[in-house]
mmCIF file of C-alpha atoms in Angstrom:
data_model
loop_
_atom_site.group_PDB
_atom_site.id
_atom_site.type_symbol
_atom_site.label_atom_id
_atom_site.label_comp_id
_atom_site.label_asym_id
_atom_site.label_seq_id
_atom_site.Cartn_x
_atom_site.Cartn_y
_atom_site.Cartn_z
ATOM 1 C CA MET A 1 43.741 -8.479 227.852
ATOM 2 C CA THR A 2 43.514 -9.949 224.139
ATOM 3 C CA GLU A 3 45.277 -7.931 221.383
ATOM 4 C CA ALA A 4 42.763 -6.573 219.398
ATOM 5 C CA ALA A 5 42.364 -4.993 223.459
ATOM 6 C CA LEU A 6 45.614 -4.041 223.348
ATOM 7 C CA GLN A 7 45.653 -2.743 219.331
ATOM 8 C CA HIS A 8 42.683 -0.765 221.063
ATOM 9 C CA ARG A 9 43.851 0.878 223.653
ATOM 10 C CA ILE A 10 47.922 1.668 221.991
ATOM 11 C CA GLN A 11 45.687 3.853 219.194
ATOM 12 C CA GLU A 12 43.630 5.830 221.469
ATOM 13 C CA ALA A 13 46.737 6.978 223.930
ATOM 14 C CA LEU A 14 48.790 7.567 220.055
ATOM 15 C CA LYS A 15 45.845 9.472 219.547
ATOM 16 C CA ALA A 16 45.896 11.291 222.230
ATOM 17 C CA LYS A 17 48.742 12.034 221.558
ATOM 18 C CA GLY A 18 48.449 13.261 218.007
ATOM 19 C CA ALA A 19 49.343 10.566 215.896
ATOM 20 C CA ILE A 20 47.748 9.396 212.685
ATOM 21 C CA VAL A 21 46.758 6.043 213.225
ATOM 22 C CA TYR A 22 45.326 3.701 211.078
ATOM 23 C CA LYS A 23 44.611 0.146 211.823
ATOM 24 C CA THR A 24 45.813 -2.788 209.102
ATOM 25 C CA HIS A 25 42.883 -5.262 208.394
ATOM 26 C CA GLY A 26 44.924 -8.291 206.812
ATOM 27 C CA SER A 27 42.248 -9.424 203.675
ATOM 28 C CA MET A 28 43.536 -11.602 200.336
ATOM 29 C CA PHE A 29 44.040 -7.231 198.861
ATOM 30 C CA THR A 30 46.321 -7.094 201.806
ATOM 31 C CA GLN A 31 49.986 -7.505 201.473
ATOM 32 C CA ALA A 32 51.627 -10.576 204.335
ATOM 33 C CA GLY A 33 53.495 -9.262 206.991
ATOM 34 C CA VAL A 34 52.342 -5.604 206.657
ATOM 35 C CA LEU A 35 52.483 -4.752 210.612
ATOM 36 C CA ASP A 36 49.543 -3.918 212.401
ATOM 37 C CA LEU A 37 49.546 0.164 213.344
ATOM 38 C CA ILE A 38 50.567 3.110 210.462
ATOM 39 C CA ILE A 39 50.902 6.320 212.332
ATOM 40 C CA GLY A 40 52.717 9.528 211.714
ATOM 41 C CA TYR A 41 53.977 11.139 214.418
ATOM 42 C CA GLN A 42 55.597 14.850 214.180
ATOM 43 C CA GLY A 43 56.859 14.888 210.976
ATOM 44 C CA ARG A 44 57.793 10.906 210.668
ATOM 45 C CA TYR A 45 56.231 7.260 209.453
ATOM 46 C CA PHE A 46 55.961 4.284 212.079
ATOM 47 C CA GLU A 47 54.829 1.018 211.721
ATOM 48 C CA LEU A 48 54.044 -1.299 214.642
ATOM 49 C CA GLU A 49 53.582 -4.532 215.465
ATOM 50 C CA VAL A 50 51.169 -4.976 218.916
ATOM 51 C CA LYS A 51 52.369 -8.272 220.239
ATOM 52 C CA LEU A 52 51.051 -10.058 223.855
ATOM 53 C CA PRO A 53 53.418 -11.250 225.314
ATOM 54 C CA GLY A 54 55.399 -14.212 224.365
ATOM 55 C CA ARG A 55 53.402 -13.560 220.871
ATOM 56 C CA ARG A 56 56.198 -13.698 218.082
ATOM 57 C CA LEU A 57 56.583 -12.156 214.506
ATOM 58 C CA THR A 58 55.692 -14.634 211.568
ATOM 59 C CA PRO A 59 58.745 -13.942 208.639
ATOM 60 C CA SER A 60 56.787 -11.759 207.232
ATOM 61 C CA GLN A 61 56.995 -9.096 209.985
ATOM 62 C CA GLN A 62 60.364 -10.177 210.617
ATOM 63 C CA TYR A 63 61.223 -8.574 206.754
ATOM 64 C CA ARG A 64 58.503 -6.516 207.134
ATOM 65 C CA LEU A 65 60.466 -4.751 210.063
ATOM 66 C CA HIS A 66 63.930 -4.833 207.800
ATOM 67 C CA VAL A 67 62.269 -3.551 204.974
ATOM 68 C CA VAL A 68 60.956 -0.205 207.018
ATOM 69 C CA THR A 69 63.911 -0.248 208.182
ATOM 70 C CA ALA A 70 65.995 -0.373 205.936
ATOM 71 C CA ALA A 71 64.004 2.457 203.824
ATOM 72 C CA GLY A 72 65.132 4.449 207.558
ATOM 73 C CA CYS A 73 61.610 5.032 209.217
ATOM 74 C CA ILE A 74 60.659 2.763 212.588
ATOM 75 C CA ALA A 75 59.187 -0.562 212.707
ATOM 76 C CA LYS A 76 58.616 -1.869 216.308
ATOM 77 C CA VAL A 77 56.895 -4.580 217.963
ATOM 78 C CA VAL A 78 55.273 -3.466 221.050
ATOM 79 C CA TYR A 79 53.254 -5.557 224.235
ATOM 80 C CA SER A 80 51.953 -1.849 225.579
ATOM 81 C CA VAL A 81 50.882 1.371 225.677
ATOM 82 C CA GLU A 82 53.761 2.488 227.157
ATOM 83 C CA GLU A 83 56.448 1.135 224.841
ATOM 84 C CA ALA A 84 53.905 2.335 222.047
ATOM 85 C CA LEU A 85 54.740 5.977 223.891
ATOM 86 C CA MET A 86 58.328 5.650 223.963
ATOM 87 C CA VAL A 87 59.169 4.714 220.521
ATOM 88 C CA ILE A 88 56.831 7.339 218.684
ATOM 89 C CA GLU A 89 58.319 9.571 221.823
ATOM 90 C CA GLY A 90 61.892 8.541 220.464
ATOM 91 C CA VAL A 91 62.790 7.505 223.657
#
């Protein structure tokens, strides 16, 4: 499975739970390190970076995780649909 296919599966699963999901797209206008998915669910804000097993975060993604978490929001790296669902459900 490709990372894009995994992102799509995660988006669909989150939407099925009632989440609002926005997929970011890298471009010259996008800040470096912005995570793959921005999510609103039950009054909470999440950012998820979707990775295939064995793939690592870039330094700018690591910084973004820190910034979002420091602001009191939830930012995580996920490797499966199940992990993404556990993050938004607070497990």
